[in-house]
XYZ file of C-alpha atoms in Angstrom:
345
model
C 4.871 3.593 -21.839
C 8.184 2.738 -23.555
C 10.399 5.105 -21.370
C 8.713 3.255 -18.272
C 9.207 -0.074 -19.690
C 13.138 0.921 -20.255
C 13.300 2.202 -16.683
C 11.695 -0.864 -15.356
C 14.013 -3.178 -17.064
C 17.095 -1.159 -16.330
C 16.238 -1.366 -12.539
C 16.045 -5.025 -12.643
C 19.062 -5.561 -14.801
C 16.689 -7.347 -17.664
C 17.268 -7.140 -21.316
C 14.687 -4.953 -23.453
C 13.195 -7.928 -25.566
C 10.937 -7.823 -28.130
C 8.410 -9.543 -25.968
C 8.911 -6.621 -23.302
C 8.959 -3.862 -25.725
C 5.379 -4.889 -27.210
C 3.772 -4.110 -23.893
C 4.328 -0.537 -25.002
C 2.046 -0.743 -28.095
C -1.040 0.953 -26.940
C -4.039 2.558 -28.568
C -3.458 6.047 -30.168
C -4.921 9.006 -27.870
C -5.138 6.546 -24.815
C -3.775 7.719 -21.341
C -1.592 5.590 -19.306
C -2.653 3.644 -15.986
C 0.579 3.203 -14.047
C 1.375 -0.132 -12.847
C 3.659 0.158 -9.872
C 4.025 -3.932 -9.372
C 4.559 -5.324 -12.814
C 6.042 -4.012 -16.104
C 2.957 -3.967 -18.393
C 1.092 -0.479 -18.118
C -2.772 -0.127 -18.121
C -4.398 2.573 -20.415
C -7.799 4.244 -20.530
C -9.405 6.076 -23.430
C -12.769 7.287 -24.616
C -14.604 5.226 -27.100
C -18.033 6.093 -28.260
C -18.696 8.218 -25.028
C -17.546 5.250 -22.816
C -14.385 5.267 -20.491
C -12.750 2.099 -21.111
C -9.812 1.024 -18.572
C -7.499 -1.572 -19.377
C -5.302 -3.575 -16.930
C -2.829 -6.335 -17.019
C -4.462 -9.603 -16.168
C -2.083 -10.802 -13.303
C -4.387 -10.516 -9.970
C -1.802 -9.036 -8.087
C -1.355 -6.145 -10.681
C -4.780 -5.495 -11.016
C -5.414 -5.233 -7.174
C -2.631 -2.594 -6.783
C -3.888 -0.788 -9.791
C -7.419 -0.403 -8.867
C -6.750 1.562 -5.884
C -3.760 3.561 -7.293
C -5.003 4.064 -10.778
C -8.428 2.880 -11.911
C -10.768 4.229 -9.116
C -8.910 7.721 -9.524
C -9.553 7.586 -13.253
C -13.205 6.883 -12.744
C -13.662 9.532 -10.220
C -12.112 12.291 -12.318
C -14.332 11.477 -15.171
C -17.524 11.076 -13.076
C -17.220 13.627 -10.298
C -19.693 16.223 -10.592
C -21.011 19.458 -8.786
C -24.394 18.910 -6.953
C -26.633 21.609 -5.619
C -28.165 20.769 -2.422
C -31.677 21.717 -1.554
C -30.553 23.896 1.472
C -29.812 27.350 0.079
C -28.206 26.234 -3.373
C -25.138 25.370 -1.536
C -22.615 23.400 -3.838
C -21.949 20.033 -2.706
C -19.218 18.266 -4.628
C -19.970 14.331 -5.114
C -17.299 12.384 -3.417
C -17.997 8.609 -3.584
C -16.054 7.216 -0.192
C -16.148 3.876 1.199
C -15.180 3.099 4.947
C -14.710 -0.493 5.828
C -14.685 -2.247 9.207
C -12.933 -5.580 9.162
C -14.867 -8.036 11.300
C -13.642 -11.602 12.175
C -15.528 -14.281 13.973
C -19.203 -12.854 12.835
C -20.892 -13.881 9.647
C -23.028 -11.223 7.659
C -26.410 -12.398 8.871
C -25.230 -12.118 12.403
C -23.729 -8.736 11.999
C -26.986 -7.623 10.253
C -29.004 -8.913 12.919
C -27.349 -6.927 15.503
C -27.214 -3.590 13.452
C -30.872 -3.881 12.900
C -31.641 -4.548 16.541
C -29.381 -1.808 18.028
C -29.253 0.880 15.440
C -32.767 1.394 14.123
C -31.997 4.971 13.360
C -29.203 4.179 10.691
C -29.135 7.024 8.494
C -30.383 6.392 4.859
C -27.745 8.508 3.120
C -24.946 6.200 4.431
C -25.441 2.742 2.488
C -24.288 -0.213 4.593
C -23.095 -3.276 2.946
C -21.475 -6.693 3.722
C -19.240 -8.834 1.998
C -18.187 -12.251 3.618
C -14.673 -13.540 2.626
C -12.732 -16.651 3.656
C -10.752 -14.326 6.319
C -12.744 -11.528 7.195
C -16.186 -9.930 6.711
C -16.446 -6.389 5.380
C -18.693 -3.922 6.718
C -18.919 -1.098 4.523
C -20.032 2.475 4.743
C -20.425 4.177 1.542
C -21.514 7.886 1.075
C -21.725 10.132 -2.057
C -21.302 13.493 -0.662
C -18.776 15.367 1.563
C -21.339 16.199 3.930
C -22.441 12.562 4.298
C -18.791 11.541 4.544
C -18.348 13.853 7.819
C -20.728 11.585 9.545
C -18.831 8.515 8.870
C -16.449 8.350 12.111
C -19.677 8.649 14.220
C -21.299 5.885 12.639
C -18.249 3.693 12.562
C -18.046 4.150 16.352
C -21.722 3.229 16.726
C -20.710 -0.044 14.905
C -17.534 -0.684 16.940
C -19.922 -0.373 20.111
C -22.067 -3.136 18.789
C -19.704 -5.483 17.376
C -17.129 -5.183 20.254
C -13.964 -7.123 19.893
C -15.044 -9.022 16.712
C -13.996 -5.623 14.865
C -10.324 -6.242 13.851
C -9.507 -2.809 12.268
C -10.266 -0.577 9.333
C -9.996 -0.727 5.531
C -7.300 -3.480 4.830
C -6.499 -4.685 8.237
C -6.039 -8.017 8.787
C -6.089 -10.657 11.749
C -2.366 -10.787 11.719
C -1.702 -7.360 11.428
C -3.886 -6.585 14.462
C -2.062 -9.342 16.464
C 1.364 -7.918 15.902
C 0.126 -4.363 16.672
C -1.358 -5.604 19.907
C 1.803 -7.339 20.722
C 4.036 -4.511 19.944
C 1.950 -2.090 22.048
C 2.203 -4.297 25.094
C 5.960 -5.346 24.636
C 5.110 -9.131 24.478
C 6.344 -11.783 22.455
C 4.429 -15.030 21.094
C 5.039 -18.435 20.067
C 3.496 -21.046 18.050
C 3.302 -24.967 18.019
C 1.476 -26.239 14.925
C 0.375 -29.590 13.507
C -2.463 -29.469 11.042
C -1.731 -25.799 9.920
C 1.733 -26.630 8.725
C 3.394 -23.398 9.568
C 0.598 -20.973 8.330
C 0.458 -19.459 11.831
C 4.132 -18.506 11.917
C 3.861 -17.635 8.320
C 0.933 -15.240 8.901
C 2.870 -13.371 11.605
C 6.231 -13.077 9.993
C 4.618 -11.569 6.938
C 3.808 -8.338 8.917
C 6.467 -5.873 9.112
C 7.764 -5.381 12.683
C 7.161 -9.117 13.353
C 10.719 -9.771 14.552
C 10.251 -7.724 17.571
C 7.496 -9.965 18.767
C 8.109 -13.576 17.256
C 11.303 -15.564 17.890
C 10.430 -18.777 17.289
C 7.602 -21.376 16.361
C 7.621 -25.065 15.596
C 5.791 -27.192 13.144
C 5.618 -30.634 14.394
C 3.679 -32.804 12.277
C 4.934 -36.163 13.068
C 4.353 -37.580 16.498
C 7.879 -38.216 17.060
C 8.576 -34.564 16.357
C 6.042 -33.644 19.100
C 8.032 -35.402 21.473
C 11.486 -34.796 20.547
C 10.897 -31.263 19.876
C 8.392 -29.799 22.244
C 8.309 -32.537 24.939
C 4.994 -33.985 24.444
C 4.790 -37.075 26.528
C 4.494 -40.288 24.325
C 2.281 -42.054 26.400
C -0.317 -38.935 26.121
C 0.188 -39.372 22.221
C -0.638 -43.206 22.364
C -3.398 -42.933 24.914
C -5.152 -39.794 23.649
C -4.156 -39.232 20.338
C -2.363 -36.340 18.395
C -5.783 -34.419 18.195
C -6.490 -34.462 21.920
C -6.580 -31.809 24.720
C -3.517 -33.260 26.451
C -1.305 -33.107 23.335
C -2.126 -29.489 22.613
C -1.637 -28.325 26.012
C 1.740 -30.137 26.084
C 2.642 -28.695 22.664
C 1.939 -25.114 23.989
C 3.667 -25.814 27.218
C 6.876 -27.164 25.369
C 6.877 -23.905 22.901
C 6.536 -21.403 25.669
C 9.245 -23.149 27.622
C 11.635 -23.299 24.726
C 11.198 -19.818 23.159
C 10.732 -17.988 26.333
C 7.576 -16.236 24.759
C 4.965 -14.339 27.047
C 1.947 -16.366 25.192
C 1.270 -18.739 22.246
C -1.057 -20.946 20.532
C -0.885 -24.800 19.791
C -3.115 -26.653 17.139
C -3.521 -30.142 16.262
C -6.315 -31.440 13.858
C -7.651 -33.342 11.224
C -7.305 -31.308 7.784
C -8.858 -34.303 5.793
C -9.884 -35.363 3.267
C -9.170 -38.859 4.861
C -8.077 -39.602 8.442
C -11.528 -38.834 10.332
C -13.521 -41.221 12.359
C -16.856 -40.749 14.195
C -15.253 -39.694 17.243
C -12.618 -37.345 15.619
C -14.052 -36.477 12.228
C -12.356 -34.368 9.460
C -12.531 -30.858 10.612
C -12.013 -31.322 14.050
C -9.137 -29.273 15.847
C -8.014 -28.957 19.324
C -6.588 -25.582 20.143
C -4.483 -24.382 23.141
C -3.844 -20.747 23.977
C -2.485 -18.656 26.694
C 0.387 -18.370 29.072
C 2.301 -21.152 30.956
C 0.199 -20.461 34.044
C -2.804 -19.678 32.369
C -3.624 -21.771 29.507
C -7.122 -22.390 27.988
C -7.788 -25.377 25.272
C -10.887 -26.113 23.272
C -11.963 -28.495 20.339
C -13.682 -26.610 17.481
C -15.269 -28.293 14.305
C -14.731 -26.690 10.459
C -15.821 -29.166 8.206
C -14.592 -27.764 4.994
C -11.831 -28.509 2.252
C -8.168 -29.002 3.325
C -6.881 -25.510 2.562
C -10.049 -23.807 3.852
C -9.741 -25.725 7.108
C -6.319 -24.708 7.448
C -6.913 -21.222 6.678
C -9.765 -21.145 9.261
C -7.848 -22.488 11.987
C -5.132 -20.394 11.446
C -7.272 -17.266 11.581
C -8.858 -18.506 14.823
C -5.281 -19.142 16.317
C -4.210 -15.543 15.428
C -7.425 -13.928 16.787
C -7.084 -15.809 20.259
C -3.631 -14.619 20.583
C -4.674 -10.974 19.702
C -7.428 -11.105 22.066
C -5.253 -12.227 24.975
C -2.533 -9.624 24.177
C -5.341 -6.949 24.397
C -6.692 -8.326 27.813
C -10.008 -8.716 26.132
C -12.565 -10.849 28.219
C -15.544 -11.033 25.860
C -15.567 -14.533 24.396
C -15.706 -14.449 20.548
C -18.806 -15.973 19.141
C -16.958 -18.807 17.277
C -16.024 -20.554 20.324
C -19.581 -21.371 21.157
C -20.766 -21.549 17.283
C -18.148 -23.757 16.319
C -17.546 -26.134 19.616
C -17.227 -29.645 18.867
C -19.642 -31.882 20.572
C -18.543 -35.633 20.491
C -21.281 -37.892 19.500
C -23.028 -39.585 21.940
C -22.078 -43.222 22.885
């Protein structure tokens, strides 16, 4: 552990202080769990018949260590040989989890589709769901190598019924899927943002290879900047307000013209907690997406705390561009489920 710490410090030009050195003080007889992100190692040891695994408390380090160190240590300890009932053939236990990442459908909606269209789901492939702020995981878990061989077939069946809501597998993200689609079609994209404050552009540029598909985006938070930078009509802003269909359409048109991108998205909404009205409540967002000559716009409603509102709008904007890049015609469920209906006069 001390040798690893010395190498870690040397690679970064850090001094080997006592505060760093003490991270190598570990229980006698333990095994190291490598930490590829931070300095402090993890460790594991057997204590009274139990396998104890310890990691640093920094979340990003734990996340990396779970995959690289912790789960392999557990599997090494608990992998056993089983004997199948068919002819005494040895089948090694091998816990395996395959995830499909789904956007735009919640757990209950996904489960309802599966129950209705896959009544023959096999008992030896356990199906699970985990909803997150970005995506919903659909997990297929098996415990034998024989069952694992069937997973690709059942993943295909799930893709058939979930359609374009499937973003990808395992650790896929909407931004990653968008960049891959743009690269495959040799397309460039642009963004014009107000309420998301640059999160759309940030999500795209966080993906390796984004420089080939994204050259410019605009964060026009103030109305004057919408006019000066994107050419939005000042009269439209005064008459309709910043959160309106004419404004987001003009924002997108301005971004497309100035960037030369093939397609793009524009968003303007009310993130809250204040600033809403009965006609335009907190959580309302107008989104425009498409190409200069083929543009769509719709009002959606995401009543949520400010950060979650921005995250949801960002994910929707990315997904709408992904679908456009792929030429998908199936409308996402959220366009109808989250459609904003203004109050009746």
